């Protein structure tokens, strides 16, 4: 495994690979502080691609004022161990000035899909994500890129961007990995105190309740599902709900009813102390 810091070096290593090999290039973009969820993306990339490229870059553009850019957890030594064990070939770790050498005057904005859920609570966040991911796609030029469905809105936004800009990359959505007790894996879980960590279990429990509810009531209303989930989460005294929403997936349009929608997402964002956690479940309403 090779660690690369400059765009020019990464481009030349990938072109060299392409000159000498027929295999595809698989790409896993991350912000580091890798956990088993990231490792599962790398393993999937390893199983499908000839060359596996991982990027580790905490992208300032996707953090709003007062968010956790400065204190976002970082641990390069451990990240490199995880990356190597999971099968990465190249690890791209640019500095902020390598990625944004001059003030950025070009951004990529995906409209519609970004006005709800995290897009509503974190204005500008998805412009930052779409901009950095499109830059990374231009640099790496991957055949496939692997993204976790814990941030299902991000997957939907990137799929839309790829379609709209005719980018020649296949987006491979991968399932959310969970701790044994159900908490979705996230680099931000490290911020939680013991008590917050314990109470955060209401999130996956609420999603399980939602799954059961949908199975037993084919003609449910979005509001019934949202109320069920909201009241379970509210049973945790430390939980401060940002949103609990049911939308059609992947369009993220309002969910009308099960006659017109094949697949829905129940997505939530909840704060425990200073830590904002997201989670979701995607439900197929018809086979
Ligand atoms: O999901 C993330 O870690 C980030 O949003 C991404 C896709 C690496 C862009 O910075």
Short mmCIF file of C-alpha atoms and ligand atoms in Angstrom, two decimals:
data_model
loop_
_atom_site.label_atom_id
_atom_site.label_comp_id
_atom_site.label_asym_id
_atom_site.label_seq_id
_atom_site.Cartn_x
_atom_site.Cartn_y
_atom_site.Cartn_z
CA UNK A 1 0.00 0.00 0.00
CA UNK A 2 1.27 3.43 -0.94
CA UNK A 3 0.37 6.76 0.69
CA UNK A 4 0.20 9.71 -1.70
CA UNK A 5 -0.24 13.37 -0.83
CA UNK A 6 -0.19 15.19 -4.18
CA UNK A 7 -2.77 15.17 -6.96
CA UNK A 8 -0.04 14.90 -9.61
CA UNK A 9 1.50 11.81 -7.97
CA UNK A 10 -1.87 10.12 -7.58
CA UNK A 11 -2.76 10.80 -11.21
CA UNK A 12 0.53 9.39 -12.43
CA UNK A 13 0.22 6.21 -10.26
CA UNK A 14 -3.32 5.59 -11.53
CA UNK A 15 -2.34 6.20 -15.20
CA UNK A 16 0.59 3.84 -14.78
CA UNK A 17 -1.79 1.19 -13.40
CA UNK A 18 -4.19 1.72 -16.31
CA UNK A 19 -1.34 1.50 -18.87
CA UNK A 20 -0.14 -1.83 -17.49
CA UNK A 21 -3.40 -3.49 -16.36
CA UNK A 22 -6.92 -4.20 -17.59
CA UNK A 23 -8.51 -4.16 -14.12
CA UNK A 24 -10.97 -1.51 -12.96
CA UNK A 25 -10.25 1.27 -10.47
CA UNK A 26 -12.42 1.22 -7.33
CA UNK A 27 -12.61 4.30 -5.13
CA UNK A 28 -13.65 4.78 -1.49
CA UNK A 29 -13.78 8.46 -0.47
CA UNK A 30 -13.71 9.07 3.31
CA UNK A 31 -12.90 11.69 5.91
CA UNK A 32 -10.80 9.20 7.86
CA UNK A 33 -11.12 7.96 11.44
CA UNK A 34 -11.91 4.68 9.74
CA UNK A 35 -14.19 2.12 11.36
CA UNK A 36 -15.54 -1.27 10.34
CA UNK A 37 -18.11 0.42 8.07
CA UNK A 38 -15.30 2.00 6.00
CA UNK A 39 -13.40 -1.30 6.06
CA UNK A 40 -16.46 -3.04 4.59
CA UNK A 41 -16.50 -0.50 1.71
CA UNK A 42 -12.82 -1.19 1.07
CA UNK A 43 -13.35 -4.95 1.15
CA UNK A 44 -16.21 -4.61 -1.33
CA UNK A 45 -14.00 -2.46 -3.56
CA UNK A 46 -11.21 -5.05 -3.20
CA UNK A 47 -13.56 -7.83 -4.33
CA UNK A 48 -14.65 -5.90 -7.45
CA UNK A 49 -11.66 -3.82 -8.56
CA UNK A 50 -8.10 -4.32 -9.73
CA UNK A 51 -6.83 -1.15 -8.02
CA UNK A 52 -8.40 0.13 -4.78
CA UNK A 53 -7.96 3.84 -4.04
CA UNK A 54 -8.95 5.28 -0.65
CA UNK A 55 -9.06 9.01 0.03
CA UNK A 56 -8.82 10.48 3.51
CA UNK A 57 -9.65 14.18 3.51
CA UNK A 58 -11.62 16.16 6.08
CA UNK A 59 -13.30 18.51 3.65
CA UNK A 60 -13.75 21.99 5.14
CA UNK A 61 -16.27 22.94 2.46
CA UNK A 62 -18.93 20.60 3.84
CA UNK A 63 -18.84 21.92 7.42
CA UNK A 64 -20.91 24.95 8.39
CA UNK A 65 -19.86 27.65 10.86
CA UNK A 66 -19.88 26.25 14.41
CA UNK A 67 -19.81 22.63 13.19
CA UNK A 68 -17.09 20.14 14.13
CA UNK A 69 -14.49 20.67 11.34
CA UNK A 70 -11.70 21.57 13.80
CA UNK A 71 -12.43 18.77 16.26
CA UNK A 72 -13.38 16.09 13.68
CA UNK A 73 -11.55 12.97 14.95
CA UNK A 74 -8.30 12.13 13.18
CA UNK A 75 -5.93 9.15 13.61
CA UNK A 76 -3.70 8.62 10.58
CA UNK A 77 -1.66 5.77 12.01
CA UNK A 78 -4.73 3.67 12.81
CA UNK A 79 -6.42 4.64 9.52
CA UNK A 80 -3.46 3.29 7.55
CA UNK A 81 -3.58 0.01 9.47
CA UNK A 82 -7.31 -0.38 8.77
CA UNK A 83 -6.79 0.58 5.11
CA UNK A 84 -4.01 -1.93 4.59
CA UNK A 85 -5.87 -4.77 6.32
CA UNK A 86 -8.99 -4.09 4.22
CA UNK A 87 -7.07 -4.17 0.95
CA UNK A 88 -6.41 -0.55 -0.15
CA UNK A 89 -3.62 -0.13 -2.72
CA UNK A 90 -3.31 3.66 -2.76
CA UNK A 91 -4.25 6.06 0.03
CA UNK A 92 -4.68 9.66 -1.08
CA UNK A 93 -4.24 12.11 1.82
CA UNK A 94 -4.11 15.64 0.42
CA UNK A 95 -3.79 18.80 2.51
CA UNK A 96 -6.50 21.45 2.33
CA UNK A 97 -4.22 23.65 0.20
CA UNK A 98 -3.57 20.77 -2.22
CA UNK A 99 -7.32 20.32 -2.76
CA UNK A 100 -8.21 24.02 -2.65
CA UNK A 101 -5.06 25.96 -3.60
CA UNK A 102 -6.91 29.20 -4.26
CA UNK A 103 -10.29 30.30 -2.93
CA UNK A 104 -12.83 28.01 -4.56
CA UNK A 105 -15.00 29.91 -7.00
CA UNK A 106 -16.63 26.86 -8.57
CA UNK A 107 -18.99 24.70 -6.59
CA UNK A 108 -21.28 21.87 -7.58
CA UNK A 109 -24.83 22.21 -6.29
CA UNK A 110 -27.47 19.52 -6.71
CA UNK A 111 -30.88 21.11 -6.29
CA UNK A 112 -34.12 19.61 -4.96
CA UNK A 113 -32.69 16.54 -3.27
CA UNK A 114 -30.60 18.76 -1.02
CA UNK A 115 -33.41 20.95 0.30
CA UNK A 116 -34.69 18.36 2.80
CA UNK A 117 -33.34 16.31 5.72
CA UNK A 118 -29.65 17.17 6.38
CA UNK A 119 -29.72 19.71 3.54
CA UNK A 120 -32.32 21.74 5.46
CA UNK A 121 -30.49 21.56 8.81
CA UNK A 122 -26.98 22.01 7.36
CA UNK A 123 -27.22 24.66 4.62
CA UNK A 124 -24.38 24.36 2.11
CA UNK A 125 -23.34 20.92 3.38
CA UNK A 126 -24.25 19.03 0.21
CA UNK A 127 -22.67 21.68 -2.04
CA UNK A 128 -19.45 20.97 -0.14
CA UNK A 129 -19.92 17.21 -0.53
CA UNK A 130 -20.83 17.39 -4.25
CA UNK A 131 -17.91 19.74 -4.94
CA UNK A 132 -15.27 17.61 -3.22
CA UNK A 133 -16.63 14.33 -4.58
CA UNK A 134 -16.69 15.68 -8.14
CA UNK A 135 -13.10 16.96 -7.71
CA UNK A 136 -12.05 13.55 -6.37
CA UNK A 137 -13.84 11.78 -9.24
CA UNK A 138 -11.96 13.99 -11.72
CA UNK A 139 -8.65 13.25 -10.03
CA UNK A 140 -9.10 9.48 -9.52
CA UNK A 141 -11.37 8.76 -12.51
CA UNK A 142 -12.68 5.60 -10.87
CA UNK A 143 -14.81 2.97 -12.58
CA UNK A 144 -16.74 2.37 -9.36
CA UNK A 145 -17.12 4.42 -6.18
CA UNK A 146 -18.38 2.88 -2.94
CA UNK A 147 -20.55 4.81 -0.46
CA UNK A 148 -22.26 3.75 2.77
CA UNK A 149 -26.04 4.00 2.98
CA UNK A 150 -25.91 5.41 6.51
CA UNK A 151 -25.84 8.72 4.68
CA UNK A 152 -28.49 7.69 2.15
CA UNK A 153 -29.19 11.32 1.19
CA UNK A 154 -25.53 11.71 0.26
CA UNK A 155 -25.78 8.59 -1.94
CA UNK A 156 -28.92 9.98 -3.65
CA UNK A 157 -27.23 13.38 -4.20
CA UNK A 158 -24.10 11.81 -5.67
CA UNK A 159 -26.08 9.48 -7.91
CA UNK A 160 -28.01 12.50 -9.23
CA UNK A 161 -24.78 14.48 -9.77
CA UNK A 162 -23.19 11.58 -11.65
CA UNK A 163 -26.26 11.26 -13.86
CA UNK A 164 -26.61 15.02 -14.50
CA UNK A 165 -22.90 15.55 -15.27
CA UNK A 166 -22.50 12.31 -17.26
CA UNK A 167 -19.62 11.20 -15.05
CA UNK A 168 -18.40 7.75 -16.14
CA UNK A 169 -18.48 6.16 -12.69
CA UNK A 170 -20.79 3.56 -11.19
CA UNK A 171 -21.97 4.43 -7.68
CA UNK A 172 -22.15 1.33 -5.48
CA UNK A 173 -24.33 1.89 -2.39
CA UNK A 174 -23.31 -0.37 0.52
CA UNK A 175 -25.31 -1.35 3.64
CA UNK A 176 -24.91 0.47 6.96
CA UNK A 177 -22.79 -1.44 9.45
CA UNK A 178 -23.96 -1.51 13.06
CA UNK A 179 -22.38 -2.18 16.44
CA UNK A 180 -23.60 -5.38 18.14
CA UNK A 181 -26.22 -3.40 20.07
CA UNK A 182 -27.58 -1.74 16.91
CA UNK A 183 -25.93 1.71 16.90
CA UNK A 184 -24.96 2.65 13.33
CA UNK A 185 -21.17 2.88 12.98
CA UNK A 186 -19.95 6.45 12.62
CA UNK A 187 -16.68 8.28 13.18
CA UNK A 188 -18.66 10.71 15.35
CA UNK A 189 -19.72 7.98 17.85
CA UNK A 190 -16.40 8.62 19.61
CA UNK A 191 -17.78 11.98 20.82
CA UNK A 192 -20.57 10.32 22.86
CA UNK A 193 -20.31 10.08 26.66
CA UNK A 194 -21.20 6.68 28.18
CA UNK A 195 -24.70 7.86 29.02
CA UNK A 196 -25.24 9.42 25.57
CA UNK A 197 -23.97 6.23 23.92
CA UNK A 198 -26.47 4.18 25.97
CA UNK A 199 -29.39 6.46 25.15
CA UNK A 200 -28.44 6.65 21.44
CA UNK A 201 -29.68 3.05 21.12
CA UNK A 202 -33.21 4.47 20.81
CA UNK A 203 -32.35 5.32 17.19
CA UNK A 204 -31.90 1.78 15.88
CA UNK A 205 -34.72 0.56 18.15
CA UNK A 206 -37.04 3.17 16.62
CA UNK A 207 -36.07 2.07 13.11
CA UNK A 208 -36.82 -1.56 14.02
CA UNK A 209 -40.24 -0.50 15.29
CA UNK A 210 -40.82 1.35 12.01
CA UNK A 211 -39.96 -1.78 9.99
CA UNK A 212 -42.45 -3.88 12.00
CA UNK A 213 -45.12 -1.20 11.66
CA UNK A 214 -44.80 -1.01 7.86
CA UNK A 215 -44.96 -4.79 7.55
CA UNK A 216 -48.16 -5.00 9.58
CA UNK A 217 -49.93 -1.99 7.96
CA UNK A 218 -49.62 -1.84 4.19
CA UNK A 219 -51.69 1.38 3.97
CA UNK A 220 -49.95 3.50 6.56
CA UNK A 221 -49.55 7.28 6.48
CA UNK A 222 -46.13 8.90 6.67
CA UNK A 223 -47.24 10.90 9.74
CA UNK A 224 -48.14 7.70 11.67
CA UNK A 225 -44.69 6.30 11.05
CA UNK A 226 -42.98 9.58 11.92
CA UNK A 227 -45.00 9.84 15.17
CA UNK A 228 -44.17 6.28 16.19
CA UNK A 229 -40.44 6.87 15.68
CA UNK A 230 -40.47 10.34 17.24
CA UNK A 231 -42.19 9.16 20.42
CA UNK A 232 -39.75 6.25 20.86
CA UNK A 233 -36.75 8.57 20.43
CA UNK A 234 -38.28 11.13 22.79
CA UNK A 235 -38.27 8.46 25.53
CA UNK A 236 -34.50 9.08 25.81
CA UNK A 237 -34.15 12.23 27.96
CA UNK A 238 -30.90 13.35 26.25
CA UNK A 239 -32.24 13.05 22.68
CA UNK A 240 -32.90 16.31 20.83
CA UNK A 241 -34.59 15.56 17.53
CA UNK A 242 -33.48 17.51 14.46
CA UNK A 243 -35.74 15.61 12.04
CA UNK A 244 -37.63 12.36 11.62
CA UNK A 245 -38.98 12.17 8.09
CA UNK A 246 -40.47 9.65 5.70
CA UNK A 247 -39.81 10.38 2.00
CA UNK A 248 -39.88 8.49 -1.28
CA UNK A 249 -36.43 7.04 -2.06
CA UNK A 250 -34.24 7.85 -3.95
CA UNK A 251 -36.17 10.90 -5.22
CA UNK A 252 -36.57 12.29 -1.66
CA UNK A 253 -39.95 13.64 -2.74
CA UNK A 254 -42.74 13.72 -0.15
CA UNK A 255 -44.26 10.28 0.35
CA UNK A 256 -47.88 10.30 -0.83
CA UNK A 257 -48.97 6.71 -0.34
CA UNK A 258 -47.89 3.15 -1.00
CA UNK A 259 -49.85 2.95 -4.27
CA UNK A 260 -47.51 5.41 -5.95
CA UNK A 261 -44.19 4.69 -4.23
CA UNK A 262 -42.02 1.56 -4.45
CA UNK A 263 -39.39 2.50 -1.94
CA UNK A 264 -39.31 4.90 1.02
CA UNK A 265 -36.70 6.13 3.43
CA UNK A 266 -37.33 6.84 7.07
CA UNK A 267 -34.45 9.14 7.95
CA UNK A 268 -33.57 10.76 11.23
CA UNK A 269 -31.03 13.13 12.76
CA UNK A 270 -30.85 13.44 16.52
CA UNK A 271 -28.46 15.25 18.83
CA UNK A 272 -27.10 13.74 22.02
CA UNK A 273 -25.22 16.54 23.77
CA UNK A 274 -23.04 18.12 21.08
CA UNK A 275 -23.08 15.02 18.85
CA UNK A 276 -25.47 14.89 15.94
CA UNK A 277 -26.16 11.35 14.74
CA UNK A 278 -27.96 10.29 11.58
CA UNK A 279 -29.53 6.96 10.73
CA UNK A 280 -32.16 5.61 8.36
CA UNK A 281 -33.93 2.59 7.01
CA UNK A 282 -34.92 2.12 3.38
CA UNK A 283 -38.09 0.07 2.97
CA UNK A 284 -39.37 -1.61 -0.18
CA UNK A 285 -43.15 -1.29 -0.27
CA UNK A 286 -43.57 -3.64 -3.22
CA UNK A 287 -41.53 -6.59 -4.34
O1 LIG B 1 -19.18 10.56 3.71
C1 LIG B 1 -18.10 11.17 3.86
O2 LIG B 1 -17.22 10.74 4.61
C2 LIG B 1 -17.89 12.47 3.12
O3 LIG B 1 -19.06 13.19 3.01
C3 LIG B 1 -17.20 12.30 1.74
C4 LIG B 1 -18.10 11.50 0.80
C5 LIG B 1 -15.89 11.58 1.91
C6 LIG B 1 -16.94 13.67 1.11
O4 LIG B 1 -16.10 14.43 1.89
#
